[in-house]
Tab-separated table of C-alpha atoms in Angstrom:
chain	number	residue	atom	x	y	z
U	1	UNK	CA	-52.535	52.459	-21.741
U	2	UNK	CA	-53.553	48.878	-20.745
U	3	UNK	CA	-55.486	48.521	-17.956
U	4	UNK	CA	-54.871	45.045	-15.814
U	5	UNK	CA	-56.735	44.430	-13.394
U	6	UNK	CA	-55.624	41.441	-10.621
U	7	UNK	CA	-58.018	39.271	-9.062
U	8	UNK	CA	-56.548	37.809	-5.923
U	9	UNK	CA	-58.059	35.756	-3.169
U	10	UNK	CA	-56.828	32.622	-0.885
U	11	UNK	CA	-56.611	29.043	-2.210
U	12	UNK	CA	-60.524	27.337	-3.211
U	13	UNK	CA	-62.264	30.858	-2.826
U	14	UNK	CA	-63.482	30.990	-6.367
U	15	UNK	CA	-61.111	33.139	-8.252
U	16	UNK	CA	-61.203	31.056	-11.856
U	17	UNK	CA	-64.747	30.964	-11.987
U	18	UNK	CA	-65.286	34.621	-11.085
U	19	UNK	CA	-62.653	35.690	-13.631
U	20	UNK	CA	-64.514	33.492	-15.676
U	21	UNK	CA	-67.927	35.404	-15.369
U	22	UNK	CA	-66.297	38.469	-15.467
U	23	UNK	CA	-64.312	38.040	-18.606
U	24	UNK	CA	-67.586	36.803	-20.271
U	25	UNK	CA	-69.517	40.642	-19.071
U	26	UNK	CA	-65.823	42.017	-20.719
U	27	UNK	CA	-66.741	40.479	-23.669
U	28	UNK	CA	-69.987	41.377	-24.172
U	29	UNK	CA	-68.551	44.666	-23.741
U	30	UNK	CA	-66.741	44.194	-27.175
U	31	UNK	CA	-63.250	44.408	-25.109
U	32	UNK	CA	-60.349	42.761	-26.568
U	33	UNK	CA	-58.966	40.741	-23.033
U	34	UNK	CA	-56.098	38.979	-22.216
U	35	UNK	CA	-55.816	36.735	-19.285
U	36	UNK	CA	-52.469	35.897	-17.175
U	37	UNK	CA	-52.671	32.842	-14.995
U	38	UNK	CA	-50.099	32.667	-12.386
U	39	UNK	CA	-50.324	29.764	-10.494
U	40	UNK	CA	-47.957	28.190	-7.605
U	41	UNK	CA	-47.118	24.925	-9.081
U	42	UNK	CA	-45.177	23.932	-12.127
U	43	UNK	CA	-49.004	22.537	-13.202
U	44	UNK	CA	-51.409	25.605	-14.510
U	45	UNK	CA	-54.883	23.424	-13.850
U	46	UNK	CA	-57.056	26.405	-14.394
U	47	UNK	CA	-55.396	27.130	-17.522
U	48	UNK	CA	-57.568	24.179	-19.083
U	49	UNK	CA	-60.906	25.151	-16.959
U	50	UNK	CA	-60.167	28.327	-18.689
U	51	UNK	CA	-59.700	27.051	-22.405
U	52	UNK	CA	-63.300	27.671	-23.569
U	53	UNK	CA	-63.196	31.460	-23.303
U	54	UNK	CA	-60.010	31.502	-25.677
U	55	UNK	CA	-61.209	32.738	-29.842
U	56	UNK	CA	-60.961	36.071	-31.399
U	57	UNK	CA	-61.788	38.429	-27.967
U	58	UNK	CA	-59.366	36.515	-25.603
U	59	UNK	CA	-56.163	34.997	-25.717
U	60	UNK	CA	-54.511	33.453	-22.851
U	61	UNK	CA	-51.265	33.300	-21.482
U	62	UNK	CA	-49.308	31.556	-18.271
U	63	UNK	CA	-46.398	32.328	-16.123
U	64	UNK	CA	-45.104	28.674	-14.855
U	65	UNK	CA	-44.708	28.429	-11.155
U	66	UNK	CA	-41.922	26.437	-9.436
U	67	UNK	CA	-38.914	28.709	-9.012
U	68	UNK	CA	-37.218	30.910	-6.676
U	69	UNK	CA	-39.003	34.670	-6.109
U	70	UNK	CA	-36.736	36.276	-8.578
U	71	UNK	CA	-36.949	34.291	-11.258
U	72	UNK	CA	-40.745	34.614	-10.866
U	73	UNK	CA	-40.472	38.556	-11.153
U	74	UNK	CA	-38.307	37.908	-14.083
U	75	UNK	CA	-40.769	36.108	-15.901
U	76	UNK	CA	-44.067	37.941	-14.713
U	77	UNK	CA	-42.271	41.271	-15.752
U	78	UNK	CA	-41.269	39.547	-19.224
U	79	UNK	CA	-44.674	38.297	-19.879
U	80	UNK	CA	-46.264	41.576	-19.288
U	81	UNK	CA	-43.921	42.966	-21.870
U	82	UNK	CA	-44.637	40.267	-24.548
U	83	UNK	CA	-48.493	41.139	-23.698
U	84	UNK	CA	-48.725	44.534	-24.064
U	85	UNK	CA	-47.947	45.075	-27.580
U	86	UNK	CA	-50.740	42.069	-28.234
U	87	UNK	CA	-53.582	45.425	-28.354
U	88	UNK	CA	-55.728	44.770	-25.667
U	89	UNK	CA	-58.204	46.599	-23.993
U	90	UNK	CA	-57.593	45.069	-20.602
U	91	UNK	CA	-55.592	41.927	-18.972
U	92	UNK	CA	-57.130	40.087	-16.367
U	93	UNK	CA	-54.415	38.502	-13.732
U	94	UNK	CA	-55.204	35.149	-11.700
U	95	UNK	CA	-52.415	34.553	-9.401
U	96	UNK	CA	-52.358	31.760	-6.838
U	97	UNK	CA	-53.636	32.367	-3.689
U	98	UNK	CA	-50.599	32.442	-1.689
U	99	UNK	CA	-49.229	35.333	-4.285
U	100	UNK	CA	-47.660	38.536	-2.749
U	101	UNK	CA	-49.777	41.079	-4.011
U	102	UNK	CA	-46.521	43.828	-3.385
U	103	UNK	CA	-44.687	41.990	-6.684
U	104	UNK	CA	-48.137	43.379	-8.625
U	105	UNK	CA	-47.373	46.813	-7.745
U	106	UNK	CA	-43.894	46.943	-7.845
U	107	UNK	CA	-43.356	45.267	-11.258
U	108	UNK	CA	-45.817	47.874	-12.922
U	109	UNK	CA	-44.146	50.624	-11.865
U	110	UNK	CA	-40.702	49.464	-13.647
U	111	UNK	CA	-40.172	50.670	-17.023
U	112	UNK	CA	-41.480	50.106	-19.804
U	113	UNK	CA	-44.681	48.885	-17.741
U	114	UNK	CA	-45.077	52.154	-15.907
U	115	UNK	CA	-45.748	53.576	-19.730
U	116	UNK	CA	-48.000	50.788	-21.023
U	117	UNK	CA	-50.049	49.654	-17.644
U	118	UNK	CA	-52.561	51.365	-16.260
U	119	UNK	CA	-53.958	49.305	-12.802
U	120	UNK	CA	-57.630	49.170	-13.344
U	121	UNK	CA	-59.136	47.286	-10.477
U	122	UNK	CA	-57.703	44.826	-7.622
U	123	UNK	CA	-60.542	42.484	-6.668
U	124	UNK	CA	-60.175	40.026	-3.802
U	125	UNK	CA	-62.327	36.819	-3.513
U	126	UNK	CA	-63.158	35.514	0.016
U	127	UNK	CA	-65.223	32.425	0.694
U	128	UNK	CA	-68.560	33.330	2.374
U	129	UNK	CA	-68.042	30.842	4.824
U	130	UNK	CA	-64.195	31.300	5.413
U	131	UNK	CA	-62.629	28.888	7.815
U	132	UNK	CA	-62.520	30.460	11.174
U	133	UNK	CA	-59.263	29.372	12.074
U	134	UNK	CA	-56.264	29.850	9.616
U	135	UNK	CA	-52.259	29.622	10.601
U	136	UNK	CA	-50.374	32.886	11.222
U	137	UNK	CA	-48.921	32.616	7.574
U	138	UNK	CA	-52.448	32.374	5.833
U	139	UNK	CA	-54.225	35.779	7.986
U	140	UNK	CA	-50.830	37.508	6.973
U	141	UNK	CA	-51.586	36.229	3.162
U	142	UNK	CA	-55.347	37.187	3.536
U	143	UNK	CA	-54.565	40.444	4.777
U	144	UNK	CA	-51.937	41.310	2.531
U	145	UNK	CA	-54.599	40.700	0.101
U	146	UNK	CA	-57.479	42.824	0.998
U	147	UNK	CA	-55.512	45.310	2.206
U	148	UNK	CA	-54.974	46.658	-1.192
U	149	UNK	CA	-58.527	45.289	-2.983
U	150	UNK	CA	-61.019	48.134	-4.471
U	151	UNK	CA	-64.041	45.447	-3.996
U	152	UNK	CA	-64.400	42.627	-1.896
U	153	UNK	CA	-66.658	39.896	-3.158
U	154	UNK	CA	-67.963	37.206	-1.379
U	155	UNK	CA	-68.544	34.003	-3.062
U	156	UNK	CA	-70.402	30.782	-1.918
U	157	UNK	CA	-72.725	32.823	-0.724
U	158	UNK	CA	-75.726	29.957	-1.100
U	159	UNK	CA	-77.172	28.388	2.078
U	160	UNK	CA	-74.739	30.965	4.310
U	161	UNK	CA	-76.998	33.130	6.732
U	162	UNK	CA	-76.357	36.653	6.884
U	163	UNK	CA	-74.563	35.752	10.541
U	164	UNK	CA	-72.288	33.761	9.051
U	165	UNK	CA	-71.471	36.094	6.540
U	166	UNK	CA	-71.213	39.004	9.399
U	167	UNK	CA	-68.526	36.510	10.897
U	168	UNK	CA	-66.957	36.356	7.826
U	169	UNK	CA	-66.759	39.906	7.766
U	170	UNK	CA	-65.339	40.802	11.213
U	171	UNK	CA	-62.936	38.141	10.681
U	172	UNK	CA	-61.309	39.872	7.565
U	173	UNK	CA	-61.303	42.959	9.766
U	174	UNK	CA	-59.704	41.174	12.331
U	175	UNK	CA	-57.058	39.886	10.227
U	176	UNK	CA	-56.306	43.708	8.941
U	177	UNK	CA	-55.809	44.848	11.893
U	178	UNK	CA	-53.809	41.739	12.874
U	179	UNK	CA	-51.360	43.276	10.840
U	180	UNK	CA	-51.236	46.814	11.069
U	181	UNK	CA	-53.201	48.016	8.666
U	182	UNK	CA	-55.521	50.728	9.412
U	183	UNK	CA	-58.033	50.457	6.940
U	184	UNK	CA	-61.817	48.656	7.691
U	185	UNK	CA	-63.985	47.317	5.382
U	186	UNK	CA	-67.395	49.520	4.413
U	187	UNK	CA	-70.307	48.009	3.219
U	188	UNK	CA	-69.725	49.368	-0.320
U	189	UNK	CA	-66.608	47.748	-0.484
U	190	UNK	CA	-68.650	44.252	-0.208
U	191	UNK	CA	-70.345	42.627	-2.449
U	192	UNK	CA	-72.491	40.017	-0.754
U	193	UNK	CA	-74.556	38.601	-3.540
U	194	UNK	CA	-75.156	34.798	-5.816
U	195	UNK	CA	-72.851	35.285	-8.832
U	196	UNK	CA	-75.477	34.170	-11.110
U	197	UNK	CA	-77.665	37.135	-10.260
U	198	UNK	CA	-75.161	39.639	-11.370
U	199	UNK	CA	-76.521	42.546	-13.100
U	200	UNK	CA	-74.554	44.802	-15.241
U	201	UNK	CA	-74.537	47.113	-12.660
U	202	UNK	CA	-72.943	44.649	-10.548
U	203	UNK	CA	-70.219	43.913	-13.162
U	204	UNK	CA	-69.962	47.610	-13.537
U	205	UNK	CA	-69.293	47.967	-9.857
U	206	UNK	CA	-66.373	45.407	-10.790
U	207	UNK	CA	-64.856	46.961	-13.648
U	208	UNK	CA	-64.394	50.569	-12.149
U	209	UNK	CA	-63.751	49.419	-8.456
U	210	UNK	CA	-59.806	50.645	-8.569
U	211	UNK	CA	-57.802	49.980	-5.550
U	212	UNK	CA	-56.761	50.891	-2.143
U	213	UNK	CA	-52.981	51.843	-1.018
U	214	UNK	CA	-53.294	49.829	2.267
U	215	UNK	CA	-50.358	49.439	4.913
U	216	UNK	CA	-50.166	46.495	6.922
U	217	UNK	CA	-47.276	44.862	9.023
U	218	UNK	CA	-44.940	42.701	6.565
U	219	UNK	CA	-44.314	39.168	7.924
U	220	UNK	CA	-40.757	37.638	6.661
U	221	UNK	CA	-41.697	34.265	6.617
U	222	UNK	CA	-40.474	31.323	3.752
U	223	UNK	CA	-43.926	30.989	2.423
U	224	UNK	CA	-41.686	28.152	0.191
U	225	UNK	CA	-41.260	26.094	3.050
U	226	UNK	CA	-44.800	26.799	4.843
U	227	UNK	CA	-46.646	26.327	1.846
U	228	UNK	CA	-46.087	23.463	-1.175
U	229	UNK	CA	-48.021	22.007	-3.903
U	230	UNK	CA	-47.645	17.934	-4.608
U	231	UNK	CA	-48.416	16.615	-8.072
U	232	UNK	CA	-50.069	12.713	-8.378
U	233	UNK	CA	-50.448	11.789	-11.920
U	234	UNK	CA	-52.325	9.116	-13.376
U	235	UNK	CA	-54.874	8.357	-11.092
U	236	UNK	CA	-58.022	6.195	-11.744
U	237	UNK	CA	-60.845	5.091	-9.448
U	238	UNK	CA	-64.167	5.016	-9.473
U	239	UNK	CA	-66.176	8.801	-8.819
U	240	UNK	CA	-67.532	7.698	-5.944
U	241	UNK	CA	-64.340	5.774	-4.532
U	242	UNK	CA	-62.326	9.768	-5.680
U	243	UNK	CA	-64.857	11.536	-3.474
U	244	UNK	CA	-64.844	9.390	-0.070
U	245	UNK	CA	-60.568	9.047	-0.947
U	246	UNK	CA	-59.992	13.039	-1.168
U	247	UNK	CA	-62.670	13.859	2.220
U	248	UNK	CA	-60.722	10.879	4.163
U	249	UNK	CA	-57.554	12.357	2.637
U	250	UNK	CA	-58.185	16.511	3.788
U	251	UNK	CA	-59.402	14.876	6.950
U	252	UNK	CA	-55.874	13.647	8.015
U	253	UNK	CA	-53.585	15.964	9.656
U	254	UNK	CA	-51.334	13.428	9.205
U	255	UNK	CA	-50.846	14.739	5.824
U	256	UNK	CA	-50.115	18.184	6.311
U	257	UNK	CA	-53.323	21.323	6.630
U	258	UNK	CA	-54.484	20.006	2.854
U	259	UNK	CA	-56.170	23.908	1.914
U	260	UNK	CA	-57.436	22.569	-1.626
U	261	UNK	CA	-57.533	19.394	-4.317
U	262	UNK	CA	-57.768	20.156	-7.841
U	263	UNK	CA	-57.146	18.295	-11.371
U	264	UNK	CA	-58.795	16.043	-13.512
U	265	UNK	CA	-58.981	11.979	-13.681
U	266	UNK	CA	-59.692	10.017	-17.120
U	267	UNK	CA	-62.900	8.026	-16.263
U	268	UNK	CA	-62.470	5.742	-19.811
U	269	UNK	CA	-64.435	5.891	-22.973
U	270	UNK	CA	-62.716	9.746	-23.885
U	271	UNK	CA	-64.459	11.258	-20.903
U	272	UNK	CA	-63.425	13.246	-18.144
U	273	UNK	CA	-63.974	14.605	-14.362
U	274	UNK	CA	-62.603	17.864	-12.753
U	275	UNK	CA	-62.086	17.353	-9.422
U	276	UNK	CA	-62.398	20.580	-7.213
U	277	UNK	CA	-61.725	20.186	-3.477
U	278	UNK	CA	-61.666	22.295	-0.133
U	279	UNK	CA	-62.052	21.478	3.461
U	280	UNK	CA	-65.953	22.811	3.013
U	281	UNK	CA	-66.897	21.630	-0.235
U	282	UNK	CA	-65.626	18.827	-3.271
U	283	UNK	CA	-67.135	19.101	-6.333
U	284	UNK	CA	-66.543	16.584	-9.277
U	285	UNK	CA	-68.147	17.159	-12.272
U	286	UNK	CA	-67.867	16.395	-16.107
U	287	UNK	CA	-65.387	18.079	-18.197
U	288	UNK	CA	-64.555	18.016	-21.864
U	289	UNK	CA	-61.031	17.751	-22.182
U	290	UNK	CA	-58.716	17.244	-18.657
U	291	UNK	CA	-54.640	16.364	-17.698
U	292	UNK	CA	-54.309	13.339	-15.892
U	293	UNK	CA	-52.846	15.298	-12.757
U	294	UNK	CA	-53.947	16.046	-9.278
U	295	UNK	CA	-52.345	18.716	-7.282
U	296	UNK	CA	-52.740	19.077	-3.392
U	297	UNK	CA	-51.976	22.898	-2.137
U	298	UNK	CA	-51.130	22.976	1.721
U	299	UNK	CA	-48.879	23.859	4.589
U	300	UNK	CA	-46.397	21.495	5.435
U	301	UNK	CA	-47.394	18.386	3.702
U	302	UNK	CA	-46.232	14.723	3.615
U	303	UNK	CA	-45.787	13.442	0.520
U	304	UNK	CA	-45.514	9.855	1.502
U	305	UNK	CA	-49.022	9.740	3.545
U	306	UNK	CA	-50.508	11.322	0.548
U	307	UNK	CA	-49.521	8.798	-1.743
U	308	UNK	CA	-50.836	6.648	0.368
U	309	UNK	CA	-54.105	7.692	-0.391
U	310	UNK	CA	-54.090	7.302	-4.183
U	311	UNK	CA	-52.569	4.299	-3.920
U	312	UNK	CA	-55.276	2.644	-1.831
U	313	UNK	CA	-58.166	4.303	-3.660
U	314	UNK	CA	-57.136	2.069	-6.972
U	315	UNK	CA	-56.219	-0.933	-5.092
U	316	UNK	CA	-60.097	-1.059	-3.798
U	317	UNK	CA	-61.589	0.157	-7.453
């Protein structure tokens, strides 16, 4: 049997590049990997911040967001199929970070999954600095997701003192038992440590961390109309200008709660910027190959005030 393993966590926490470092210790391994990103939108941006691990240990594959919850299971379900006769040793699953971490367990136990799927480990990814206050709908999505994780791990962890990180802590607790579920977190179900000091122990921990049966309190909410994703193509400015436009931008509650900015801008000459954005922390950096696309993740956002933003950011380039 396959074992897939599904790395979850909430919007900006870290999830691509952790898959990414974890894939590469998979490697090394000599495994054969496949990896399934599922992302909200109709746009997969981490399937390009992902394209240099592809070659003759790792192929990956997407499931395109942007339809109605069935239609999602229908396609997760047929892309599982399609990927297990592909001989790997173990598929690695990115799904958005508003993803309902029940449609994981319930499509693997239909058939012919049940026979080819074995779950290896359910890792959830939580920002060492996690915003302290979060809407009803993103605690229930937080909770739903640790609930059911084998390992916690804690990225960002640089410059965060081990108070804020015991915040951090109680506050996943708190959201647990928000919800009804029972369980609390142990110490060795944390792992509090700077990704690039990772030994193989530590990506050992990882690989054979499983996962927990957890039962929490399900909220019926339309996560479709709470949470959206807005695509802006073709945007230029100036680096600088993009920086100060997308902190004014996640600033303004007049745009909706803006949770995270990501895409890519063409900055002339054949080159490239990835633009990676959350209410702590926007990072643009160099990138070989990008989409001219910008998506904005949120809850309730307006379109029209967003635009707004774009739009004056070239005006003033």
């Amino acid at each position: 049997m396959v074992k897939i393993d599904l790395i979850t966590g909430f919007l900006g926490a870290g999830k691509t590049t952790f898959l990414k470092k974890y894939a590469a210790y998979l490697m090394e391994k000599g495994k054969q990997i496949g990896i399934l990103e599922n992302d909200f939108g109709a746009v997969n941006v981490d399937m390009m911040l992902l394209q240099d691990m592809m070659g003759d240990q790792c192929d990956l594959e997407m499931i395109a967001g942007g339809c109605d919850a069935d239609c999602h299971r229908r396609r997760f379900k047929t892309k599982l199929i399609a990927m297990g006769m592909c001989g790997y040793d173990r598929v690695l699953m990115e799904p958005s970070g508003i993803y309902d971490v029940d449609e994981f367990f319930d499509v693997l136990r239909e058939e012919p999954l049940d026979r080819w799927y074995q779950i290896g480990s359910v890792i959830t990814i939580v920002d060492a600095n996690l915003e302290e206050t979060l809407s009803e709908e993103a605690e229930y999505l937080l909770a739903a997701q640790l609930s059911s994780a084998g390992l916690i791990v804690l990225s960002k962890t640089k410059g965060v003192s081990a108070e804020r990180i015991g915040q951090t802590i109680a506050h996943l607790n708190c959201a647990l038992a928000r919800f009804g579920c029972k369980r609390t977190l142990e110490e060795k179900e944390i792992v509090c440590k700077d990704w690039e000091t990772f030994t193989d122990e530590d990506d050992l921990k990882v690989e054979q961390a499983g996962y927990v049966l957890g039962d929490y309190q399900k909220l019926w909410f339309e996560k479709e109309r709470t949470f959206t994703s807005l695509y802006f193509m073709n945007v230029r400015m100036e680096t600088e200008k993009l920086r100060e436009t997308v902190k004014n931008l996640m600033k303004d509650k007049a745009c909706g709660n803006v949770f995270r900015i990501k895409g890519f801008m063409w900055t002339g000459d054949d080159t490239w910027v990835e633009l990676n954005a959350t209410q702590k922390n926007i990072t643009i950096q160099p990138i070989e190959k990008g989409q001219e696309v910008f998506i904005v993740i949120g809850e309730d956002l307006v379109e029209e005030k967003i635009a707004e933003y774009w739009e004056t950011g070239k005006e003033q380039d």
